[in-house]
Amino acid sequence: MYMMRDIVRDGNPVLRKIAQPVQFPLSDADKKLASDMMEYLIKSQDPDFAQKHHLRAGVGLAAPQVGVSEQMACVLVPAEDADDADKTKKYALELTLINPVIISNSIQKAQLFEGEGCLSVDKDIPGYVPRSARITVRYQDFDGNKQTIRVKNYPAIVCQHEIDHLHGHLFYDHINKNDPFEKEPDVIIV
Ligand code: 4LI
Ligand code: NI
């Protein structure tokens, strides 16, 4: 599995490249990439394991962040036990996105109240990152079958952050340089 030393940091040109489409059937290397990225997210969210191995917790990881310029990203959003309908469910969203495309997005924006962080960006960059509150994503699953999902709010923010990585974009590109905490009208604060 990946450790922090495997995570590519800001400044490495791979983070600014446009990632290549993934070919099907998946190669063994691509299958391993997918499972290693998801394993990182799972382990990084386990407080004991993360502390022991100095992993920074994440809910998303894209292939360019481990040095692979391919259109693959994993999203793993923990379920909030408080108001989740299925209290046995560990994750609100668990997805491996292959060749994802955002096919529609709401005009309404959503942003994380505390700003965004990224495993590839070591310093905190303050400011709001306006995203679409709701998106529809078309992607391929492990078998190459086309899938469509609709996500909103926090999961939608995470998906947009990860898909951005596949286009060479980092979250701070979206922060208003002159007014980092500029508030969009009618924005959902998450
Ligand atoms: C421990 C165990 C405060 C600061 C709050 C932690 C399990 C920031 C938020 C986590 C912030 C888990 C997260 C993202 C932010 C901040 C990502 C903690 C992991 C919160 C995920 C991709 C942006 C995603 C909400 C500068 C590595 N994640 N927090 N942003 N969590 N986490 N992003 N913002 N301020 N980044 O970072 O995975 S989209 Cl789950
Ligand atoms: Ni990131």
PDB file of C-alpha atoms and ligand atoms in Angstrom:
ATOM      1  CA  MET A   1       0.000   0.000   0.000  1.00  0.00           C
ATOM      2  CA  TYR A   2       0.958   3.631  -0.318  1.00  0.00           C
ATOM      3  CA  MET A   3       2.594   5.569   2.486  1.00  0.00           C
ATOM      4  CA  MET A   4       3.080   9.354   2.746  1.00  0.00           C
ATOM      5  CA  ARG A   5       6.447   9.077   0.970  1.00  0.00           C
ATOM      6  CA  ASP A   6       4.587   7.797  -2.131  1.00  0.00           C
ATOM      7  CA  ILE A   7       2.258  10.791  -2.295  1.00  0.00           C
ATOM      8  CA  VAL A   8       3.445  13.291  -4.892  1.00  0.00           C
ATOM      9  CA  ARG A   9       3.640  16.855  -3.547  1.00  0.00           C
ATOM     10  CA  ASP A  10       2.753  20.168  -5.127  1.00  0.00           C
ATOM     11  CA  GLY A  11       5.547  21.306  -7.426  1.00  0.00           C
ATOM     12  CA  ASN A  12       5.865  17.915  -9.118  1.00  0.00           C
ATOM     13  CA  PRO A  13       4.791  18.430 -12.768  1.00  0.00           C
ATOM     14  CA  VAL A  14       2.696  15.223 -12.811  1.00  0.00           C
ATOM     15  CA  LEU A  15       0.082  17.089 -10.729  1.00  0.00           C
ATOM     16  CA  ARG A  16      -0.321  19.633 -13.526  1.00  0.00           C
ATOM     17  CA  LYS A  17      -0.573  17.180 -16.424  1.00  0.00           C
ATOM     18  CA  ILE A  18      -3.798  16.068 -18.083  1.00  0.00           C
ATOM     19  CA  ALA A  19      -4.178  12.394 -17.158  1.00  0.00           C
ATOM     20  CA  GLN A  20      -4.509   9.733 -19.871  1.00  0.00           C
ATOM     21  CA  PRO A  21      -7.676   7.651 -20.315  1.00  0.00           C
ATOM     22  CA  VAL A  22      -7.561   4.181 -18.773  1.00  0.00           C
ATOM     23  CA  GLN A  23      -7.824   1.293 -21.250  1.00  0.00           C
ATOM     24  CA  PHE A  24     -10.025  -1.789 -20.815  1.00  0.00           C
ATOM     25  CA  PRO A  25      -9.741  -4.573 -19.863  1.00  0.00           C
ATOM     26  CA  LEU A  26      -7.868  -3.164 -16.864  1.00  0.00           C
ATOM     27  CA  SER A  27      -4.210  -4.183 -16.678  1.00  0.00           C
ATOM     28  CA  ASP A  28      -2.992  -5.863 -13.514  1.00  0.00           C
ATOM     29  CA  ALA A  29      -1.085  -2.652 -12.779  1.00  0.00           C
ATOM     30  CA  ASP A  30      -4.276  -0.588 -13.027  1.00  0.00           C
ATOM     31  CA  LYS A  31      -6.188  -3.047 -10.793  1.00  0.00           C
ATOM     32  CA  LYS A  32      -3.415  -2.793  -8.214  1.00  0.00           C
ATOM     33  CA  LEU A  33      -3.377   0.992  -8.514  1.00  0.00           C
ATOM     34  CA  ALA A  34      -7.120   1.107  -7.783  1.00  0.00           C
ATOM     35  CA  SER A  35      -6.915  -1.211  -4.791  1.00  0.00           C
ATOM     36  CA  ASP A  36      -3.793   0.452  -3.353  1.00  0.00           C
ATOM     37  CA  MET A  37      -5.372   3.907  -3.599  1.00  0.00           C
ATOM     38  CA  MET A  38      -8.556   2.730  -1.874  1.00  0.00           C
ATOM     39  CA  GLU A  39      -6.520   0.944   0.778  1.00  0.00           C
ATOM     40  CA  TYR A  40      -4.668   4.168   1.500  1.00  0.00           C
ATOM     41  CA  LEU A  41      -7.973   5.967   2.127  1.00  0.00           C
ATOM     42  CA  ILE A  42      -9.307   3.178   4.360  1.00  0.00           C
ATOM     43  CA  LYS A  43      -6.131   3.009   6.450  1.00  0.00           C
ATOM     44  CA  SER A  44      -5.704   6.770   6.588  1.00  0.00           C
ATOM     45  CA  GLN A  45      -9.164   7.016   8.217  1.00  0.00           C
ATOM     46  CA  ASP A  46      -8.245   4.474  10.902  1.00  0.00           C
ATOM     47  CA  PRO A  47      -6.948   6.688  13.730  1.00  0.00           C
ATOM     48  CA  ASP A  48      -4.603   4.048  15.207  1.00  0.00           C
ATOM     49  CA  PHE A  49      -3.079   2.973  11.899  1.00  0.00           C
ATOM     50  CA  ALA A  50      -2.815   6.551  10.641  1.00  0.00           C
ATOM     51  CA  GLN A  51      -1.075   7.751  13.771  1.00  0.00           C
ATOM     52  CA  LYS A  52       1.327   4.815  13.848  1.00  0.00           C
ATOM     53  CA  HIS A  53       2.332   5.230  10.198  1.00  0.00           C
ATOM     54  CA  HIS A  54       2.010   9.032  10.009  1.00  0.00           C
ATOM     55  CA  LEU A  55      -0.693   8.940   7.345  1.00  0.00           C
ATOM     56  CA  ARG A  56      -2.686  12.065   6.663  1.00  0.00           C
ATOM     57  CA  ALA A  57      -6.393  11.276   6.482  1.00  0.00           C
ATOM     58  CA  GLY A  58      -8.138  11.667   3.156  1.00  0.00           C
ATOM     59  CA  VAL A  59     -11.534  11.033   1.621  1.00  0.00           C
ATOM     60  CA  GLY A  60     -10.225  11.141  -1.943  1.00  0.00           C
ATOM     61  CA  LEU A  61      -7.087  10.223  -3.872  1.00  0.00           C
ATOM     62  CA  ALA A  62      -6.373  10.540  -7.592  1.00  0.00           C
ATOM     63  CA  ALA A  63      -3.801   8.539  -9.585  1.00  0.00           C
ATOM     64  CA  PRO A  64      -1.602  11.584 -10.425  1.00  0.00           C
ATOM     65  CA  GLN A  65      -1.102  11.975  -6.644  1.00  0.00           C
ATOM     66  CA  VAL A  66       0.773   8.669  -6.630  1.00  0.00           C
ATOM     67  CA  GLY A  67       2.689   9.635  -9.771  1.00  0.00           C
ATOM     68  CA  VAL A  68       0.442   7.861 -12.304  1.00  0.00           C
ATOM     69  CA  SER A  69      -0.976  10.180 -14.967  1.00  0.00           C
ATOM     70  CA  GLU A  70      -4.146   8.155 -15.608  1.00  0.00           C
ATOM     71  CA  GLN A  71      -7.828   9.025 -15.247  1.00  0.00           C
ATOM     72  CA  MET A  72      -8.538   7.103 -12.069  1.00  0.00           C
ATOM     73  CA  ALA A  73      -9.574   8.359  -8.625  1.00  0.00           C
ATOM     74  CA  CYS A  74     -10.952   6.878  -5.427  1.00  0.00           C
ATOM     75  CA  VAL A  75     -13.497   8.499  -3.122  1.00  0.00           C
ATOM     76  CA  LEU A  76     -14.253   7.190   0.362  1.00  0.00           C
ATOM     77  CA  VAL A  77     -16.572   9.339   2.460  1.00  0.00           C
ATOM     78  CA  PRO A  78     -17.308   7.998   5.951  1.00  0.00           C
ATOM     79  CA  ALA A  79     -20.958   7.684   6.963  1.00  0.00           C
ATOM     80  CA  GLU A  80     -22.027  10.132   9.644  1.00  0.00           C
ATOM     81  CA  ASP A  81     -23.515   7.697  12.188  1.00  0.00           C
ATOM     82  CA  ALA A  82     -25.755  10.394  13.645  1.00  0.00           C
ATOM     83  CA  ASP A  83     -28.306  10.814  10.861  1.00  0.00           C
ATOM     84  CA  ASP A  84     -27.469   8.027   8.459  1.00  0.00           C
ATOM     85  CA  ALA A  85     -30.457   5.856   7.551  1.00  0.00           C
ATOM     86  CA  ASP A  86     -28.400   2.647   7.468  1.00  0.00           C
ATOM     87  CA  LYS A  87     -26.388   2.806  10.674  1.00  0.00           C
ATOM     88  CA  THR A  88     -24.471  -0.344   9.772  1.00  0.00           C
ATOM     89  CA  LYS A  89     -23.025   1.349   6.684  1.00  0.00           C
ATOM     90  CA  LYS A  90     -19.451   2.476   7.221  1.00  0.00           C
ATOM     91  CA  TYR A  91     -19.265   4.728   4.185  1.00  0.00           C
ATOM     92  CA  ALA A  92     -21.669   7.217   2.691  1.00  0.00           C
ATOM     93  CA  LEU A  93     -19.811   6.918  -0.621  1.00  0.00           C
ATOM     94  CA  GLU A  94     -17.208   4.439  -1.807  1.00  0.00           C
ATOM     95  CA  LEU A  95     -16.265   4.864  -5.448  1.00  0.00           C
ATOM     96  CA  THR A  96     -13.495   4.135  -7.887  1.00  0.00           C
ATOM     97  CA  LEU A  97     -13.953   6.539 -10.750  1.00  0.00           C
ATOM     98  CA  ILE A  98     -12.344   5.502 -14.031  1.00  0.00           C
ATOM     99  CA  ASN A  99     -12.404   7.963 -16.949  1.00  0.00           C
ATOM    100  CA  PRO A 100     -14.905  10.167 -15.077  1.00  0.00           C
ATOM    101  CA  VAL A 101     -16.676  13.062 -16.756  1.00  0.00           C
ATOM    102  CA  ILE A 102     -18.955  15.579 -15.037  1.00  0.00           C
ATOM    103  CA  ILE A 103     -21.935  15.640 -17.389  1.00  0.00           C
ATOM    104  CA  SER A 104     -24.021  18.163 -15.490  1.00  0.00           C
ATOM    105  CA  ASN A 105     -23.619  20.497 -12.572  1.00  0.00           C
ATOM    106  CA  SER A 106     -25.931  22.693 -10.555  1.00  0.00           C
ATOM    107  CA  ILE A 107     -25.575  26.445 -10.740  1.00  0.00           C
ATOM    108  CA  GLN A 108     -25.875  26.490  -6.965  1.00  0.00           C
ATOM    109  CA  LYS A 109     -22.488  26.332  -5.239  1.00  0.00           C
ATOM    110  CA  ALA A 110     -21.290  24.501  -2.151  1.00  0.00           C
ATOM    111  CA  GLN A 111     -18.093  25.012  -0.202  1.00  0.00           C
ATOM    112  CA  LEU A 112     -16.380  23.555   2.840  1.00  0.00           C
ATOM    113  CA  PHE A 113     -16.635  25.997   5.741  1.00  0.00           C
ATOM    114  CA  GLU A 114     -13.051  25.194   6.790  1.00  0.00           C
ATOM    115  CA  GLY A 115     -11.641  25.253   3.268  1.00  0.00           C
ATOM    116  CA  GLU A 116     -10.135  22.302   1.416  1.00  0.00           C
ATOM    117  CA  GLY A 117      -7.030  20.292   2.097  1.00  0.00           C
ATOM    118  CA  CYS A 118      -5.152  17.977  -0.242  1.00  0.00           C
ATOM    119  CA  LEU A 119      -2.722  15.138   0.467  1.00  0.00           C
ATOM    120  CA  SER A 120      -0.407  16.676  -2.149  1.00  0.00           C
ATOM    121  CA  VAL A 121      -0.432  20.128  -0.544  1.00  0.00           C
ATOM    122  CA  ASP A 122       1.465  20.236   2.744  1.00  0.00           C
ATOM    123  CA  LYS A 123       0.549  23.743   3.835  1.00  0.00           C
ATOM    124  CA  ASP A 124      -2.917  25.037   4.652  1.00  0.00           C
ATOM    125  CA  ILE A 125      -4.138  27.436   2.018  1.00  0.00           C
ATOM    126  CA  PRO A 126      -6.989  29.443   3.510  1.00  0.00           C
ATOM    127  CA  GLY A 127     -10.049  30.374   1.494  1.00  0.00           C
ATOM    128  CA  TYR A 128     -13.314  29.113   0.078  1.00  0.00           C
ATOM    129  CA  VAL A 129     -13.293  26.747  -2.841  1.00  0.00           C
ATOM    130  CA  PRO A 130     -16.605  27.238  -4.645  1.00  0.00           C
ATOM    131  CA  ARG A 131     -17.863  24.017  -6.232  1.00  0.00           C
ATOM    132  CA  SER A 132     -21.159  22.941  -7.748  1.00  0.00           C
ATOM    133  CA  ALA A 133     -23.512  21.725  -5.001  1.00  0.00           C
ATOM    134  CA  ARG A 134     -24.777  18.860  -7.170  1.00  0.00           C
ATOM    135  CA  ILE A 135     -23.144  17.041 -10.043  1.00  0.00           C
ATOM    136  CA  THR A 136     -23.798  14.093 -12.309  1.00  0.00           C
ATOM    137  CA  VAL A 137     -20.722  12.010 -13.085  1.00  0.00           C
ATOM    138  CA  ARG A 138     -20.366   9.500 -15.873  1.00  0.00           C
ATOM    139  CA  TYR A 139     -17.520   7.033 -15.349  1.00  0.00           C
ATOM    140  CA  GLN A 140     -16.474   3.445 -15.995  1.00  0.00           C
ATOM    141  CA  ASP A 141     -16.396   0.693 -13.382  1.00  0.00           C
ATOM    142  CA  PHE A 142     -13.788  -2.101 -13.097  1.00  0.00           C
ATOM    143  CA  ASP A 143     -15.461  -4.026 -15.932  1.00  0.00           C
ATOM    144  CA  GLY A 144     -15.498  -1.002 -18.202  1.00  0.00           C
ATOM    145  CA  ASN A 145     -19.271  -0.625 -17.878  1.00  0.00           C
ATOM    146  CA  LYS A 146     -20.511   2.958 -18.026  1.00  0.00           C
ATOM    147  CA  GLN A 147     -22.081   4.184 -14.799  1.00  0.00           C
ATOM    148  CA  THR A 148     -23.836   7.433 -13.900  1.00  0.00           C
ATOM    149  CA  ILE A 149     -24.096   8.820 -10.387  1.00  0.00           C
ATOM    150  CA  ARG A 150     -25.579  11.929  -8.881  1.00  0.00           C
ATOM    151  CA  VAL A 151     -23.940  13.353  -5.781  1.00  0.00           C
ATOM    152  CA  LYS A 152     -24.537  16.444  -3.681  1.00  0.00           C
ATOM    153  CA  ASN A 153     -22.849  18.558  -1.010  1.00  0.00           C
ATOM    154  CA  TYR A 154     -19.777  17.022   0.666  1.00  0.00           C
ATOM    155  CA  PRO A 155     -19.500  13.966  -1.626  1.00  0.00           C
ATOM    156  CA  ALA A 156     -19.963  16.273  -4.640  1.00  0.00           C
ATOM    157  CA  ILE A 157     -17.152  18.536  -3.394  1.00  0.00           C
ATOM    158  CA  VAL A 158     -14.835  15.543  -2.966  1.00  0.00           C
ATOM    159  CA  CYS A 159     -15.649  14.164  -6.437  1.00  0.00           C
ATOM    160  CA  GLN A 160     -14.980  17.564  -8.033  1.00  0.00           C
ATOM    161  CA  HIS A 161     -11.686  17.909  -6.123  1.00  0.00           C
ATOM    162  CA  GLU A 162     -10.558  14.448  -7.329  1.00  0.00           C
ATOM    163  CA  ILE A 163     -11.708  14.906 -10.936  1.00  0.00           C
ATOM    164  CA  ASP A 164      -9.851  18.256 -10.914  1.00  0.00           C
ATOM    165  CA  HIS A 165      -6.626  16.310 -10.241  1.00  0.00           C
ATOM    166  CA  LEU A 166      -7.150  14.443 -13.531  1.00  0.00           C
ATOM    167  CA  HIS A 167      -7.112  17.777 -15.350  1.00  0.00           C
ATOM    168  CA  GLY A 168      -4.068  19.166 -13.585  1.00  0.00           C
ATOM    169  CA  HIS A 169      -6.044  21.454 -11.282  1.00  0.00           C
ATOM    170  CA  LEU A 170      -5.451  21.934  -7.547  1.00  0.00           C
ATOM    171  CA  PHE A 171      -8.058  23.235  -5.102  1.00  0.00           C
ATOM    172  CA  TYR A 172      -6.301  26.548  -4.483  1.00  0.00           C
ATOM    173  CA  ASP A 173      -6.595  27.436  -8.188  1.00  0.00           C
ATOM    174  CA  HIS A 174     -10.274  28.141  -7.386  1.00  0.00           C
ATOM    175  CA  ILE A 175      -9.680  30.444  -4.393  1.00  0.00           C
ATOM    176  CA  ASN A 176     -10.307  34.103  -5.149  1.00  0.00           C
ATOM    177  CA  LYS A 177      -6.828  35.643  -4.781  1.00  0.00           C
ATOM    178  CA  ASN A 178      -8.151  39.109  -3.921  1.00  0.00           C
ATOM    179  CA  ASP A 179     -10.854  37.907  -1.508  1.00  0.00           C
ATOM    180  CA  PRO A 180     -10.211  34.307  -0.374  1.00  0.00           C
ATOM    181  CA  PHE A 181     -13.312  34.245   1.826  1.00  0.00           C
ATOM    182  CA  GLU A 182     -15.602  35.844  -0.723  1.00  0.00           C
ATOM    183  CA  LYS A 183     -19.103  34.411  -0.207  1.00  0.00           C
ATOM    184  CA  GLU A 184     -21.093  33.397  -3.263  1.00  0.00           C
ATOM    185  CA  PRO A 185     -24.780  34.293  -3.076  1.00  0.00           C
ATOM    186  CA  ASP A 186     -26.974  31.278  -2.142  1.00  0.00           C
ATOM    187  CA  VAL A 187     -24.014  28.989  -1.417  1.00  0.00           C
ATOM    188  CA  ILE A 188     -24.390  25.818   0.644  1.00  0.00           C
ATOM    189  CA  ILE A 189     -21.772  25.826   3.401  1.00  0.00           C
ATOM    190  CA  VAL A 190     -20.757  22.290   4.304  1.00  0.00           C
TER     191      VAL A 190
HETATM  192  C1  4LI B   1      -9.593  11.806  10.345  1.00  0.00           C
HETATM  193  C2  4LI B   1     -10.168  10.562  10.179  1.00  0.00           C
HETATM  194  C3  4LI B   1     -10.994  21.319   8.934  1.00  0.00           C
HETATM  195  C4  4LI B   1      -9.925  21.702   8.127  1.00  0.00           C
HETATM  196  C5  4LI B   1     -12.100  20.699   8.403  1.00  0.00           C
HETATM  197  C6  4LI B   1      -9.849  12.846   9.453  1.00  0.00           C
HETATM  198  C7  4LI B   1     -11.031  10.343   9.106  1.00  0.00           C
HETATM  199  C8  4LI B   1      -9.953  21.433   6.744  1.00  0.00           C
HETATM  200  C9  4LI B   1     -12.160  20.410   7.040  1.00  0.00           C
HETATM  201  C10 4LI B   1     -10.691  12.649   8.371  1.00  0.00           C
HETATM  202  C11 4LI B   1     -11.072  20.778   6.205  1.00  0.00           C
HETATM  203  C12 4LI B   1     -11.281  11.381   8.211  1.00  0.00           C
HETATM  204  C13 4LI B   1     -10.886  16.916   4.712  1.00  0.00           C
HETATM  205  C14 4LI B   1     -10.755  17.726   2.564  1.00  0.00           C
HETATM  206  C15 4LI B   1     -10.947  19.200   4.328  1.00  0.00           C
HETATM  207  C16 4LI B   1      -8.832  21.833   5.899  1.00  0.00           C
HETATM  208  C17 4LI B   1      -9.378  15.323   1.165  1.00  0.00           C
HETATM  209  C18 4LI B   1     -10.835  15.075   7.938  1.00  0.00           C
HETATM  210  C19 4LI B   1     -10.321  13.530   6.108  1.00  0.00           C
HETATM  211  C20 4LI B   1     -11.380  16.053   6.966  1.00  0.00           C
HETATM  212  C21 4LI B   1     -10.879  14.469   5.108  1.00  0.00           C
HETATM  213  C22 4LI B   1     -10.727  16.153  -0.805  1.00  0.00           C
HETATM  214  C23 4LI B   1     -11.096  18.457   0.238  1.00  0.00           C
HETATM  215  C24 4LI B   1     -10.599  16.108   0.703  1.00  0.00           C
HETATM  216  C25 4LI B   1     -13.388  19.748   6.481  1.00  0.00           C
HETATM  217  C26 4LI B   1      -7.480  23.672   5.059  1.00  0.00           C
HETATM  218  C27 4LI B   1      -7.092  15.316   1.939  1.00  0.00           C
HETATM  219  N1  4LI B   1     -10.756  16.675   3.391  1.00  0.00           N
HETATM  220  N2  4LI B   1     -10.948  18.165   5.196  1.00  0.00           N
HETATM  221  N3  4LI B   1     -10.822  18.997   2.996  1.00  0.00           N
HETATM  222  N4  4LI B   1     -10.947  13.701   7.415  1.00  0.00           N
HETATM  223  N5  4LI B   1     -10.930  15.857   5.596  1.00  0.00           N
HETATM  224  N6  4LI B   1     -10.696  17.472   1.219  1.00  0.00           N
HETATM  225  N7  4LI B   1     -11.072  20.482   4.829  1.00  0.00           N
HETATM  226  N8  4LI B   1      -8.578  23.141   5.805  1.00  0.00           N
HETATM  227  N9  4LI B   1      -8.262  16.002   1.471  1.00  0.00           N
HETATM  228  O1  4LI B   1      -8.214  20.998   5.283  1.00  0.00           O
HETATM  229  O2  4LI B   1      -9.445  14.110   1.233  1.00  0.00           O
HETATM  230  S1  4LI B   1     -11.888  17.483  -1.034  1.00  0.00           S
HETATM  231 CL1  4LI B   1     -12.331  11.067   6.900  1.00  0.00          CL
HETATM  232 NI    NI B   2      -6.188  16.584  -3.666  1.00  0.00          NI
END
